[in-house]
Amino acid sequence: MNQKIFDNNWLVESGDEKDVVLISRIRLARNLKNHHFPNKASIVEKEEIIEQLQNNLSFLESENFHFFKMEEFSALERDVLQEKNLISKCHSENIEGKALILNNKLHLSTMINEEDHLRIQVFGSGLDFSTIWQVADQFDDQIESEVEYAFSNKWGYLTSCPTNVGTALRASVMCHLPALVLSERINEVLGAVGKFGLTVRGVSGEGSGSAGELFQISNQITLGYTEKEIIDNLKSIILQIIREERRSRLYLVNKNYDKLKDNVLRSLGILKYAHRLKENEALNFLSKVKFGLDSGLIEEDINKNIFSELIFKIRTAHLQLNNYNSQEELDIKRAELIRNSL
Amino acid sequence: MLCDNCQENDAIVHLTRIINGKKEEIHLCEDCAKKSNKFKLDSFNNISFQSMLSAILNENDSSDSSFMNNNLNNNNCNSCGLNYSEFTKSGEFGCADCYLEFEDELETLFKRIHGNKRHTGKKPANIEAEKEFQAEIDHLKAEMESAVEDERFEDAAEIRDEIHEIKKSMEEDIDESKNI
């Protein structure tokens, strides 16, 4: 495929509350009527579903969407798509009978024949549910006018997993919460979040460990509330978390000014001069530098968006796209990339 | 050799991972290894979710069987062949018709997972909602009448509330279509 498409990075765009919220995301699950769900569908049926969608969704081509069968991607390209959160791990494996729709800007993706026939995802920079909901809703309407969805009046959109039934909407944000982690208030805050029907998990860097003080918060309940209620509930809790994080930052900076300043400047120093950096290491130092920039501890003139700019680029598959191969080489190139961005 | 993570203690856990044919070595001390998720496989998360879900589903089976008159659990879905016990294991429906086949069991399940049992959000424009709503109301009315006959007044009141809810969402639909 055309690798230029991978260069797009909507994440560098400015967005609301971006000192705390990096990414907002909306996901809608949809299934077609009269077809088995992917877990019960044969490869032949999955291919039929892909063909049906390709034939019926004629608006895709005219509106600059790209339709790919997963076989068109190399293993490395699939890893890059996964690092960009455009596909899930499961969608990158056993690729027979699976397809993907992407828009030019790479902030809309639709996985075909993952857990459900369609998994529409829209991303936005910062806290931005009103725009991305509009995009997702409209895209869903366009598909819906061409195909018939599995829908019940009583239970809403029917999904393969009972935890998604109803609106089949998952709204989530990726938050950077260094001060809540440092002040050890994170568990208290995140525990409270659970009481409002939301779930939290650490965002993984390599493997599945959490890195960079990043957390993903999303709604758990999909049935019995409207899309607006679900999003409003999530948003109001997120605004509280943003407030708590900012309060903790102020408090920590006032209380431990010299210690914190030393800590973020050392991190900056390492990023500026290191010759080799591993992925998680880089992410953790970048997280510290972002904290330093957002809280005014770093006064140097450094691009405030550095974290968003590098968060995908420093990941292993992204670096491999440029033909860097051994781990040694990857770590050196990663360090070089970061050095040059500072 | 020092731990990759803290650079303080001796590394005693050594992990070699091969991703896309690229070898990566990780060396950690005991403390960092305990904290690290690198040794947990991704599938662990799924298993715990799946097993929890299937625990809920199986619990439903045993606790509700006392007042379930007909043993629906033995039914297979007409369209995809999935039966209820398979569903309790996998936690996944095989097709849209499974929802109808296992309808009686699902109310409790949805109530547990979501705290609700009725969709109130977006609807596809091409759905003939009104007809379906009316059929459901007729069905519930009949149920309510037989509950009254049997003097199960609490059940009847519950069904009455449910009918009320359906009527409300019908009205909301009409309001919405006016707006467009």
Short mmCIF file of C-alpha atoms in Angstrom, two decimals:
data_model
loop_
_atom_site.label_atom_id
_atom_site.label_comp_id
_atom_site.label_asym_id
_atom_site.label_seq_id
_atom_site.Cartn_x
_atom_site.Cartn_y
_atom_site.Cartn_z
CA MET A 1 0.00 0.00 0.00
CA ASN A 2 0.94 3.61 -0.28
CA GLN A 3 3.06 4.22 2.79
CA LYS A 4 2.53 7.96 2.56
CA ILE A 5 -0.82 7.46 4.20
CA PHE A 6 1.02 6.46 7.36
CA ASP A 7 2.56 9.91 7.63
CA ASN A 8 -0.71 11.53 8.58
CA ASN A 9 -0.91 12.45 12.20
CA TRP A 10 -4.13 14.13 13.30
CA LEU A 11 -2.88 13.87 16.88
CA VAL A 12 -0.62 16.89 16.46
CA GLU A 13 -3.66 19.10 15.93
CA SER A 14 -4.52 21.31 18.85
CA GLY A 15 -7.43 20.23 21.00
CA ASP A 16 -9.30 21.14 24.17
CA GLU A 17 -7.75 20.27 27.55
CA LYS A 18 -4.75 18.79 25.77
CA ASP A 19 -2.50 19.15 28.80
CA VAL A 20 -4.43 16.19 30.22
CA VAL A 21 -6.52 14.57 27.48
CA LEU A 22 -4.51 13.42 24.48
CA ILE A 23 -7.06 11.49 22.46
CA SER A 24 -10.83 11.11 22.40
CA ARG A 25 -12.27 8.08 20.66
CA ILE A 26 -15.71 6.78 19.75
CA ARG A 27 -16.40 3.25 18.66
CA LEU A 28 -19.66 1.88 17.27
CA ALA A 29 -20.27 -1.83 16.74
CA ARG A 30 -22.69 -2.84 14.00
CA ASN A 31 -23.78 -6.13 12.46
CA LEU A 32 -25.58 -6.89 9.24
CA LYS A 33 -28.97 -8.54 9.31
CA ASN A 34 -29.16 -12.04 7.82
CA HIS A 35 -25.51 -12.89 8.37
CA HIS A 36 -23.89 -14.88 11.14
CA PHE A 37 -21.67 -12.85 13.45
CA PRO A 38 -17.98 -13.23 12.56
CA ASN A 39 -17.35 -15.85 15.27
CA LYS A 40 -19.88 -18.18 13.58
CA ALA A 41 -19.33 -17.12 9.97
CA SER A 42 -17.26 -19.21 7.58
CA ILE A 43 -14.50 -17.59 5.54
CA VAL A 44 -16.83 -17.77 2.53
CA GLU A 45 -19.56 -15.89 4.39
CA LYS A 46 -17.05 -13.31 5.61
CA GLU A 47 -15.90 -12.76 2.02
CA GLU A 48 -19.55 -12.34 1.03
CA ILE A 49 -19.99 -9.70 3.72
CA ILE A 50 -16.92 -7.84 2.50
CA GLU A 51 -18.20 -8.02 -1.08
CA GLN A 52 -21.66 -6.84 -0.06
CA LEU A 53 -20.19 -3.86 1.74
CA GLN A 54 -17.79 -3.05 -1.07
CA ASN A 55 -20.62 -3.14 -3.60
CA ASN A 56 -23.18 -1.24 -1.58
CA LEU A 57 -21.12 1.46 0.05
CA SER A 58 -20.54 3.43 -3.10
CA PHE A 59 -20.18 6.67 -1.14
CA LEU A 60 -16.81 5.45 0.15
CA GLU A 61 -14.92 6.05 -3.06
CA SER A 62 -16.40 9.45 -3.82
CA GLU A 63 -15.67 10.66 -0.30
CA ASN A 64 -12.03 9.61 -0.20
CA PHE A 65 -12.32 6.56 1.96
CA HIS A 66 -10.05 3.61 1.27
CA PHE A 67 -11.24 0.04 1.36
CA PHE A 68 -8.58 -2.61 2.00
CA LYS A 69 -8.66 -6.33 2.49
CA MET A 70 -6.37 -7.13 5.39
CA GLU A 71 -4.34 -9.42 3.10
CA GLU A 72 -3.19 -6.31 1.21
CA PHE A 73 -1.10 -5.26 4.20
CA SER A 74 2.24 -6.74 5.13
CA ALA A 75 2.75 -7.94 8.69
CA LEU A 76 4.78 -4.81 9.41
CA GLU A 77 2.08 -2.51 8.01
CA ARG A 78 -0.48 -4.26 10.20
CA ASP A 79 1.74 -3.61 13.22
CA VAL A 80 1.90 0.06 12.30
CA LEU A 81 -1.90 0.20 12.00
CA GLN A 82 -2.12 -1.44 15.40
CA GLU A 83 0.33 1.02 16.97
CA LYS A 84 -1.84 3.82 15.61
CA ASN A 85 -4.86 2.14 17.26
CA LEU A 86 -6.56 1.90 13.86
CA ILE A 87 -6.94 -1.86 14.21
CA SER A 88 -6.97 -4.21 17.18
CA LYS A 89 -4.48 -6.96 17.84
CA CYS A 90 -7.14 -9.50 16.94
CA HIS A 91 -7.77 -7.79 13.59
CA SER A 92 -4.10 -8.01 12.73
CA GLU A 93 -4.08 -11.80 13.26
CA ASN A 94 -5.85 -14.47 11.16
CA ILE A 95 -6.47 -11.92 8.45
CA GLU A 96 -8.48 -14.08 6.10
CA GLY A 97 -11.98 -12.66 5.60
CA LYS A 98 -11.15 -9.37 7.26
CA ALA A 99 -11.11 -5.87 5.78
CA LEU A 100 -10.54 -2.27 6.79
CA ILE A 101 -11.92 1.12 5.81
CA LEU A 102 -9.71 4.16 6.43
CA ASN A 103 -10.21 7.83 5.66
CA ASN A 104 -7.46 10.04 4.28
CA LYS A 105 -6.81 11.76 7.53
CA LEU A 106 -6.52 8.43 9.35
CA HIS A 107 -8.84 9.52 12.11
CA LEU A 108 -11.65 7.20 11.01
CA SER A 109 -11.25 3.47 10.68
CA THR A 110 -13.75 0.66 10.33
CA MET A 111 -12.70 -2.89 10.98
CA ILE A 112 -14.76 -5.42 9.03
CA ASN A 113 -15.29 -8.90 10.49
CA GLU A 114 -13.46 -8.31 13.73
CA GLU A 115 -15.67 -9.27 16.68
CA ASP A 116 -18.63 -7.68 14.89
CA HIS A 117 -19.22 -7.14 11.18
CA LEU A 118 -18.41 -3.45 11.52
CA ARG A 119 -16.41 -1.64 14.15
CA ILE A 120 -16.48 2.06 13.34
CA GLN A 121 -13.88 4.13 15.18
CA VAL A 122 -13.33 7.88 15.11
CA PHE A 123 -10.46 9.65 16.87
CA GLY A 124 -9.97 13.27 17.85
CA SER A 125 -7.18 15.30 19.37
CA GLY A 126 -7.83 16.48 22.94
CA LEU A 127 -11.27 16.34 24.53
CA ASP A 128 -13.56 16.53 21.53
CA PHE A 129 -16.61 14.30 21.66
CA SER A 130 -19.03 16.59 19.90
CA THR A 131 -17.05 16.59 16.64
CA ILE A 132 -16.12 12.93 16.62
CA TRP A 133 -19.64 11.82 17.58
CA GLN A 134 -20.97 13.80 14.63
CA VAL A 135 -18.48 12.13 12.29
CA ALA A 136 -19.23 8.63 13.63
CA ASP A 137 -22.99 9.20 13.64
CA GLN A 138 -23.00 10.49 10.08
CA PHE A 139 -20.78 7.68 8.81
CA ASP A 140 -23.07 5.18 10.53
CA ASP A 141 -26.12 6.81 8.86
CA GLN A 142 -24.46 6.58 5.47
CA ILE A 143 -23.78 2.86 5.90
CA GLU A 144 -27.21 2.26 7.35
CA SER A 145 -28.91 3.74 4.30
CA GLU A 146 -27.23 1.11 2.12
CA VAL A 147 -27.40 -2.06 4.24
CA GLU A 148 -29.76 -3.47 6.84
CA TYR A 149 -28.41 -3.69 10.39
CA ALA A 150 -29.22 -6.33 13.00
CA PHE A 151 -31.35 -4.23 15.31
CA SER A 152 -34.09 -4.87 17.85
CA ASN A 153 -36.43 -2.24 19.24
CA LYS A 154 -36.02 -3.69 22.67
CA TRP A 155 -32.26 -4.24 22.76
CA GLY A 156 -30.93 -1.85 20.17
CA TYR A 157 -27.97 -2.78 17.97
CA LEU A 158 -27.30 -6.50 18.34
CA THR A 159 -23.65 -7.32 18.93
CA SER A 160 -21.71 -10.49 19.25
CA CYS A 161 -20.82 -9.76 22.90
CA PRO A 162 -23.63 -8.96 25.37
CA THR A 163 -21.50 -6.24 26.96
CA ASN A 164 -21.87 -4.08 23.82
CA VAL A 165 -25.57 -4.47 23.08
CA GLY A 166 -27.82 -1.39 22.91
CA THR A 167 -26.04 1.67 21.63
CA ALA A 168 -22.95 -0.50 20.97
CA LEU A 169 -21.08 2.70 21.73
CA ARG A 170 -17.76 2.84 23.49
CA ALA A 171 -16.49 6.35 24.13
CA SER A 172 -13.03 6.72 25.60
CA VAL A 173 -10.25 9.17 26.32
CA MET A 174 -6.54 8.69 26.69
CA CYS A 175 -5.39 10.83 29.62
CA HIS A 176 -1.94 11.85 30.80
CA LEU A 177 -2.07 11.83 34.60
CA PRO A 178 1.51 12.25 35.90
CA ALA A 179 0.64 14.33 38.96
CA LEU A 180 -2.07 11.97 40.15
CA VAL A 181 0.42 9.10 39.79
CA LEU A 182 3.21 11.02 41.58
CA SER A 183 0.98 12.09 44.45
CA GLU A 184 -0.34 8.51 44.70
CA ARG A 185 -3.90 9.77 44.42
CA ILE A 186 -4.45 7.89 41.17
CA ASN A 187 -6.06 4.80 42.71
CA GLU A 188 -8.42 6.88 44.77
CA VAL A 189 -9.54 8.88 41.73
CA LEU A 190 -9.74 5.91 39.41
CA GLY A 191 -11.61 3.88 42.01
CA ALA A 192 -14.24 6.60 42.20
CA VAL A 193 -14.56 6.54 38.42
CA GLY A 194 -15.68 2.90 38.56
CA LYS A 195 -18.71 3.88 40.56
CA PHE A 196 -20.02 5.82 37.58
CA GLY A 197 -20.07 2.87 35.22
CA LEU A 198 -16.70 3.67 33.67
CA THR A 199 -13.59 1.53 33.34
CA VAL A 200 -9.97 2.55 33.45
CA ARG A 201 -6.90 0.79 32.22
CA GLY A 202 -3.26 1.70 31.85
CA VAL A 203 -2.30 2.38 28.25
CA SER A 204 0.24 -0.12 27.07
CA GLY A 205 3.52 0.67 25.49
CA GLU A 206 5.37 -2.40 24.39
CA GLY A 207 3.70 -5.64 25.33
CA SER A 208 0.93 -4.95 27.78
CA GLY A 209 2.64 -2.99 30.54
CA SER A 210 1.36 0.52 31.14
CA ALA A 211 3.76 3.30 30.30
CA GLY A 212 4.08 7.05 30.21
CA GLU A 213 1.46 7.65 32.93
CA LEU A 214 -1.22 7.22 30.30
CA PHE A 215 -4.66 5.92 31.15
CA GLN A 216 -7.66 5.05 29.06
CA ILE A 217 -11.08 5.74 30.52
CA SER A 218 -14.23 4.49 28.84
CA ASN A 219 -17.92 3.79 29.42
CA GLN A 220 -18.84 0.24 30.37
CA ILE A 221 -22.62 0.39 30.07
CA THR A 222 -24.13 0.47 26.60
CA LEU A 223 -27.78 -0.47 27.15
CA GLY A 224 -30.52 1.75 28.55
CA TYR A 225 -28.88 5.12 28.01
CA THR A 226 -28.85 7.26 24.90
CA GLU A 227 -25.60 8.00 23.12
CA LYS A 228 -25.75 11.55 24.40
CA GLU A 229 -26.25 10.43 28.00
CA ILE A 230 -23.31 8.04 27.76
CA ILE A 231 -21.01 10.68 26.30
CA ASP A 232 -22.18 13.41 28.70
CA ASN A 233 -21.63 11.14 31.69
CA LEU A 234 -18.11 10.23 30.54
CA LYS A 235 -17.32 13.84 29.75
CA SER A 236 -18.45 15.17 33.11
CA ILE A 237 -16.31 12.61 34.96
CA ILE A 238 -13.33 13.36 32.71
CA LEU A 239 -13.67 17.06 33.49
CA GLN A 240 -13.44 16.20 37.19
CA ILE A 241 -10.32 14.13 36.56
CA ILE A 242 -8.79 16.97 34.57
CA ARG A 243 -9.48 19.32 37.48
CA GLU A 244 -7.95 16.90 40.00
CA GLU A 245 -4.87 16.35 37.82
CA ARG A 246 -4.34 20.10 37.42
CA ARG A 247 -4.80 20.69 41.14
CA SER A 248 -2.27 17.98 41.91
CA ARG A 249 0.18 19.51 39.43
CA LEU A 250 -0.09 22.90 41.10
CA TYR A 251 0.23 21.38 44.53
CA LEU A 252 3.24 19.26 43.63
CA VAL A 253 5.01 22.09 41.83
CA ASN A 254 4.52 24.37 44.83
CA LYS A 255 5.56 21.78 47.34
CA ASN A 256 8.43 20.03 45.57
CA TYR A 257 9.53 22.63 43.05
CA ASP A 258 13.26 21.90 43.05
CA LYS A 259 12.93 18.15 43.17
CA LEU A 260 10.42 18.05 40.32
CA LYS A 261 12.29 20.57 38.23
CA ASP A 262 15.42 18.49 38.63
CA ASN A 263 13.51 15.37 37.67
CA VAL A 264 11.91 16.75 34.47
CA LEU A 265 15.11 18.49 33.37
CA ARG A 266 17.12 15.30 33.86
CA SER A 267 14.56 13.52 31.68
CA LEU A 268 14.94 16.24 29.07
CA GLY A 269 18.70 15.90 29.32
CA ILE A 270 18.56 12.17 28.68
CA LEU A 271 16.29 12.64 25.66
CA LYS A 272 18.60 15.32 24.30
CA TYR A 273 21.81 13.36 24.61
CA ALA A 274 21.02 9.65 24.80
CA HIS A 275 22.44 7.51 22.01
CA ARG A 276 20.07 4.59 22.52
CA LEU A 277 16.53 4.57 23.86
CA LYS A 278 14.12 1.68 24.36
CA GLU A 279 10.46 2.29 23.63
CA ASN A 280 9.12 2.31 27.19
CA GLU A 281 12.10 4.27 28.42
CA ALA A 282 11.53 6.92 25.74
CA LEU A 283 7.83 7.06 26.51
CA ASN A 284 8.46 7.52 30.21
CA PHE A 285 10.98 10.33 29.72
CA LEU A 286 8.72 12.01 27.16
CA SER A 287 5.90 11.79 29.67
CA LYS A 288 8.08 13.58 32.22
CA VAL A 289 9.01 16.26 29.67
CA LYS A 290 5.36 16.76 28.75
CA PHE A 291 4.60 17.19 32.44
CA GLY A 292 7.46 19.68 32.73
CA LEU A 293 6.18 21.68 29.76
CA ASP A 294 2.53 21.65 30.84
CA SER A 295 3.33 22.69 34.40
CA GLY A 296 5.87 25.36 33.48
CA LEU A 297 8.83 23.55 35.06
CA ILE A 298 10.65 23.53 31.71
CA GLU A 299 11.12 27.08 30.51
CA GLU A 300 13.15 26.24 27.43
CA ASP A 301 11.43 26.89 24.12
CA ILE A 302 10.37 23.36 23.21
CA ASN A 303 7.42 22.37 21.05
CA LYS A 304 4.57 21.74 23.49
CA ASN A 305 3.16 19.13 21.17
CA ILE A 306 6.31 17.02 21.24
CA PHE A 307 4.62 14.15 23.06
CA SER A 308 1.74 13.90 20.58
CA GLU A 309 4.14 14.22 17.68
CA LEU A 310 6.36 11.39 18.81
CA ILE A 311 4.01 9.00 20.56
CA PHE A 312 3.39 6.94 17.40
CA LYS A 313 6.66 7.61 15.59
CA ILE A 314 8.90 6.18 18.30
CA ARG A 315 7.08 2.87 18.37
CA THR A 316 8.85 -0.18 17.08
CA ALA A 317 6.82 -0.96 13.94
CA HIS A 318 6.82 2.71 12.91
CA LEU A 319 10.62 2.75 13.10
CA GLN A 320 10.82 -0.55 11.25
CA LEU A 321 8.93 1.02 8.35
CA ASN A 322 12.13 2.92 7.68
CA ASN A 323 14.04 -0.34 7.45
CA TYR A 324 15.75 -0.18 10.81
CA ASN A 325 15.98 -3.71 11.92
CA SER A 326 18.02 -4.91 14.85
CA GLN A 327 16.91 -3.81 18.28
CA GLU A 328 20.22 -2.01 18.65
CA GLU A 329 19.58 -0.04 15.46
CA LEU A 330 15.98 0.69 16.45
CA ASP A 331 17.03 2.06 19.83
CA ILE A 332 19.68 4.25 18.21
CA LYS A 333 17.27 5.56 15.57
CA ARG A 334 14.62 6.18 18.21
CA ALA A 335 17.08 8.24 20.24
CA GLU A 336 18.12 10.13 17.11
CA LEU A 337 14.52 10.87 16.14
CA ILE A 338 13.76 12.27 19.58
CA ARG A 339 17.01 14.26 19.72
CA ASN A 340 16.24 15.89 16.40
CA SER A 341 12.73 16.84 17.52
CA LEU A 342 13.92 18.68 20.61
CA MET B 1 24.03 -7.36 34.69
CA LEU B 2 21.80 -4.55 35.92
CA CYS B 3 18.04 -4.43 35.60
CA ASP B 4 16.91 -2.68 32.37
CA ASN B 5 14.22 -0.83 34.23
CA CYS B 6 15.63 0.51 37.51
CA GLN B 7 19.33 0.21 36.60
CA GLU B 8 19.97 -0.46 40.29
CA ASN B 9 19.53 -4.12 41.13
CA ASP B 10 20.96 -7.22 39.50
CA ALA B 11 18.77 -8.61 36.75
CA ILE B 12 17.62 -12.12 37.56
CA VAL B 13 14.72 -12.47 35.10
CA HIS B 14 15.68 -12.71 31.45
CA LEU B 15 13.11 -12.64 28.69
CA THR B 16 13.70 -13.04 24.98
CA ARG B 17 10.88 -11.97 22.71
CA ILE B 18 10.78 -12.29 18.96
CA ILE B 19 8.45 -9.88 17.17
CA ASN B 20 8.42 -9.89 13.37
CA GLY B 21 11.61 -11.84 13.46
CA LYS B 22 13.33 -9.08 15.51
CA LYS B 23 14.83 -10.39 18.69
CA GLU B 24 14.49 -8.36 21.84
CA GLU B 25 16.00 -9.17 25.20
CA ILE B 26 14.69 -7.87 28.48
CA HIS B 27 16.54 -8.21 31.76
CA LEU B 28 14.79 -7.30 34.99
CA CYS B 29 15.39 -7.52 38.72
CA GLU B 30 12.89 -9.37 40.86
CA ASP B 31 11.00 -6.25 41.93
CA CYS B 32 10.67 -4.82 38.46
CA ALA B 33 9.68 -8.20 37.03
CA LYS B 34 6.87 -8.45 39.55
CA LYS B 35 5.61 -5.03 38.56
CA SER B 36 6.05 -5.62 34.86
CA ASN B 37 3.18 -6.89 32.77
CA LYS B 38 5.56 -8.27 30.18
CA PHE B 39 5.17 -11.72 31.60
CA LYS B 40 1.44 -11.70 31.39
CA LEU B 41 0.05 -12.80 28.08
CA ASP B 42 -2.59 -10.60 26.54
CA SER B 43 -5.03 -13.46 26.48
CA PHE B 44 -5.11 -13.48 30.27
CA ASN B 45 -7.30 -10.43 30.22
CA ASN B 46 -9.76 -12.05 27.88
CA ILE B 47 -9.89 -15.23 29.86
CA SER B 48 -10.72 -13.45 33.06
CA PHE B 49 -13.41 -11.39 31.35
CA GLN B 50 -14.81 -14.42 29.58
CA SER B 51 -14.76 -16.56 32.68
CA MET B 52 -16.44 -13.87 34.72
CA LEU B 53 -19.14 -13.48 32.12
CA SER B 54 -19.68 -17.18 31.89
CA ALA B 55 -19.86 -17.36 35.69
CA ILE B 56 -22.68 -14.81 35.58
CA LEU B 57 -24.40 -16.74 32.83
CA ASN B 58 -24.10 -20.07 34.55
CA GLU B 59 -25.25 -18.65 37.81
CA ASN B 60 -28.35 -17.53 35.98
CA ASP B 61 -28.94 -21.07 34.89
CA SER B 62 -28.97 -22.60 38.32
CA SER B 63 -30.66 -19.89 40.34
CA ASP B 64 -33.41 -19.21 37.85
CA SER B 65 -34.20 -22.76 36.90
CA SER B 66 -36.59 -23.11 39.82
CA PHE B 67 -39.09 -20.76 38.26
CA MET B 68 -38.38 -21.42 34.65
CA ASN B 69 -41.22 -23.52 33.40
CA ASN B 70 -39.91 -24.70 30.09
CA ASN B 71 -36.29 -25.62 29.80
CA LEU B 72 -35.25 -23.21 27.07
CA ASN B 73 -31.59 -23.83 27.71
CA ASN B 74 -31.60 -26.92 25.58
CA ASN B 75 -32.68 -25.05 22.50
CA ASN B 76 -30.32 -24.44 19.66
CA CYS B 77 -30.47 -21.24 17.71
CA ASN B 78 -32.31 -21.97 14.44
CA SER B 79 -30.00 -19.84 12.36
CA CYS B 80 -26.50 -20.55 13.61
CA GLY B 81 -26.93 -23.64 15.76
CA LEU B 82 -25.45 -22.11 18.91
CA ASN B 83 -26.93 -23.50 22.10
CA TYR B 84 -27.20 -21.72 25.40
CA SER B 85 -24.51 -23.69 27.17
CA GLU B 86 -22.05 -22.88 24.37
CA PHE B 87 -23.02 -19.25 24.76
CA THR B 88 -22.34 -19.35 28.48
CA LYS B 89 -18.85 -20.65 27.75
CA SER B 90 -17.86 -18.31 24.94
CA GLY B 91 -19.86 -15.25 26.02
CA GLU B 92 -20.54 -14.56 22.35
CA PHE B 93 -23.75 -14.75 20.36
CA GLY B 94 -23.48 -16.45 16.98
CA CYS B 95 -26.04 -14.32 15.17
CA ALA B 96 -28.90 -11.87 15.66
CA ASP B 97 -31.43 -14.70 16.00
CA CYS B 98 -29.67 -15.98 19.14
CA TYR B 99 -31.14 -12.96 20.90
CA LEU B 100 -34.64 -14.21 20.14
CA GLU B 101 -33.82 -17.81 20.93
CA PHE B 102 -32.40 -17.00 24.38
CA GLU B 103 -34.74 -14.06 25.04
CA ASP B 104 -35.99 -15.30 28.41
CA GLU B 105 -32.51 -15.65 29.85
CA LEU B 106 -31.21 -12.39 28.49
CA GLU B 107 -33.31 -9.97 30.53
CA THR B 108 -31.55 -11.01 33.73
CA LEU B 109 -28.18 -11.03 32.04
CA PHE B 110 -28.55 -7.53 30.58
CA LYS B 111 -29.88 -6.24 33.86
CA ARG B 112 -26.71 -7.55 35.53
CA ILE B 113 -24.30 -6.20 32.96
CA HIS B 114 -25.95 -2.89 32.18
CA GLY B 115 -28.45 -2.34 34.98
CA ASN B 116 -31.03 -1.93 32.21
CA LYS B 117 -32.93 -4.11 29.83
CA ARG B 118 -34.24 -1.72 27.20
CA HIS B 119 -32.50 0.29 24.49
CA THR B 120 -33.26 4.00 24.44
CA GLY B 121 -30.62 5.30 22.03
CA LYS B 122 -30.22 5.68 18.29
CA LYS B 123 -32.39 3.71 15.88
CA PRO B 124 -31.82 3.00 12.21
CA ALA B 125 -34.09 5.24 10.14
CA ASN B 126 -35.45 2.35 8.09
CA ILE B 127 -36.74 0.39 11.09
CA GLU B 128 -40.49 0.01 11.31
CA ALA B 129 -40.44 0.78 14.99
CA GLU B 130 -44.10 1.48 15.52
CA LYS B 131 -45.35 -1.91 14.35
CA GLU B 132 -42.85 -3.73 16.52
CA PHE B 133 -43.67 -1.59 19.51
CA GLN B 134 -47.38 -2.24 19.08
CA ALA B 135 -46.82 -5.99 18.86
CA GLU B 136 -44.79 -5.88 22.05
CA ILE B 137 -47.43 -3.85 23.85
CA ASP B 138 -50.17 -6.28 22.79
CA HIS B 139 -48.08 -9.17 24.03
CA LEU B 140 -47.42 -7.48 27.37
CA LYS B 141 -51.07 -6.51 27.81
CA ALA B 142 -52.08 -10.13 27.49
CA GLU B 143 -49.45 -11.07 30.05
CA MET B 144 -50.68 -8.37 32.39
CA GLU B 145 -54.27 -9.59 32.16
CA SER B 146 -53.31 -13.14 32.97
CA ALA B 147 -51.23 -11.87 35.91
CA VAL B 148 -54.30 -10.04 37.24
CA GLU B 149 -56.40 -13.16 36.81
CA ASP B 150 -53.87 -15.14 38.85
CA GLU B 151 -53.86 -12.34 41.42
CA ARG B 152 -50.13 -11.74 40.85
CA PHE B 153 -50.61 -8.02 41.27
CA GLU B 154 -46.95 -7.15 41.74
CA ASP B 155 -46.09 -8.79 38.42
CA ALA B 156 -48.98 -7.00 36.79
CA ALA B 157 -47.77 -3.65 38.10
CA GLU B 158 -44.29 -4.35 36.77
CA ILE B 159 -45.66 -5.20 33.33
CA ARG B 160 -47.81 -2.05 33.42
CA ASP B 161 -44.66 0.02 34.04
CA GLU B 162 -42.94 -1.70 31.17
CA ILE B 163 -45.84 -0.89 28.83
CA HIS B 164 -45.63 2.67 30.00
CA GLU B 165 -41.91 2.78 29.17
CA ILE B 166 -42.52 1.46 25.66
CA LYS B 167 -45.23 4.04 25.05
CA LYS B 168 -42.88 6.73 26.22
CA SER B 169 -40.13 5.73 23.82
CA MET B 170 -42.73 5.58 21.03
CA GLU B 171 -43.66 9.17 21.74
CA GLU B 172 -40.01 10.18 21.83
CA ASP B 173 -39.55 8.61 18.40
CA ILE B 174 -42.45 10.61 17.01
CA ASP B 175 -41.08 13.82 18.52
CA GLU B 176 -37.70 13.14 16.98
CA SER B 177 -39.09 12.51 13.53
CA LYS B 178 -40.93 15.83 13.79
CA ASN B 179 -37.67 17.60 14.45
CA ILE B 180 -36.16 16.21 11.29
#
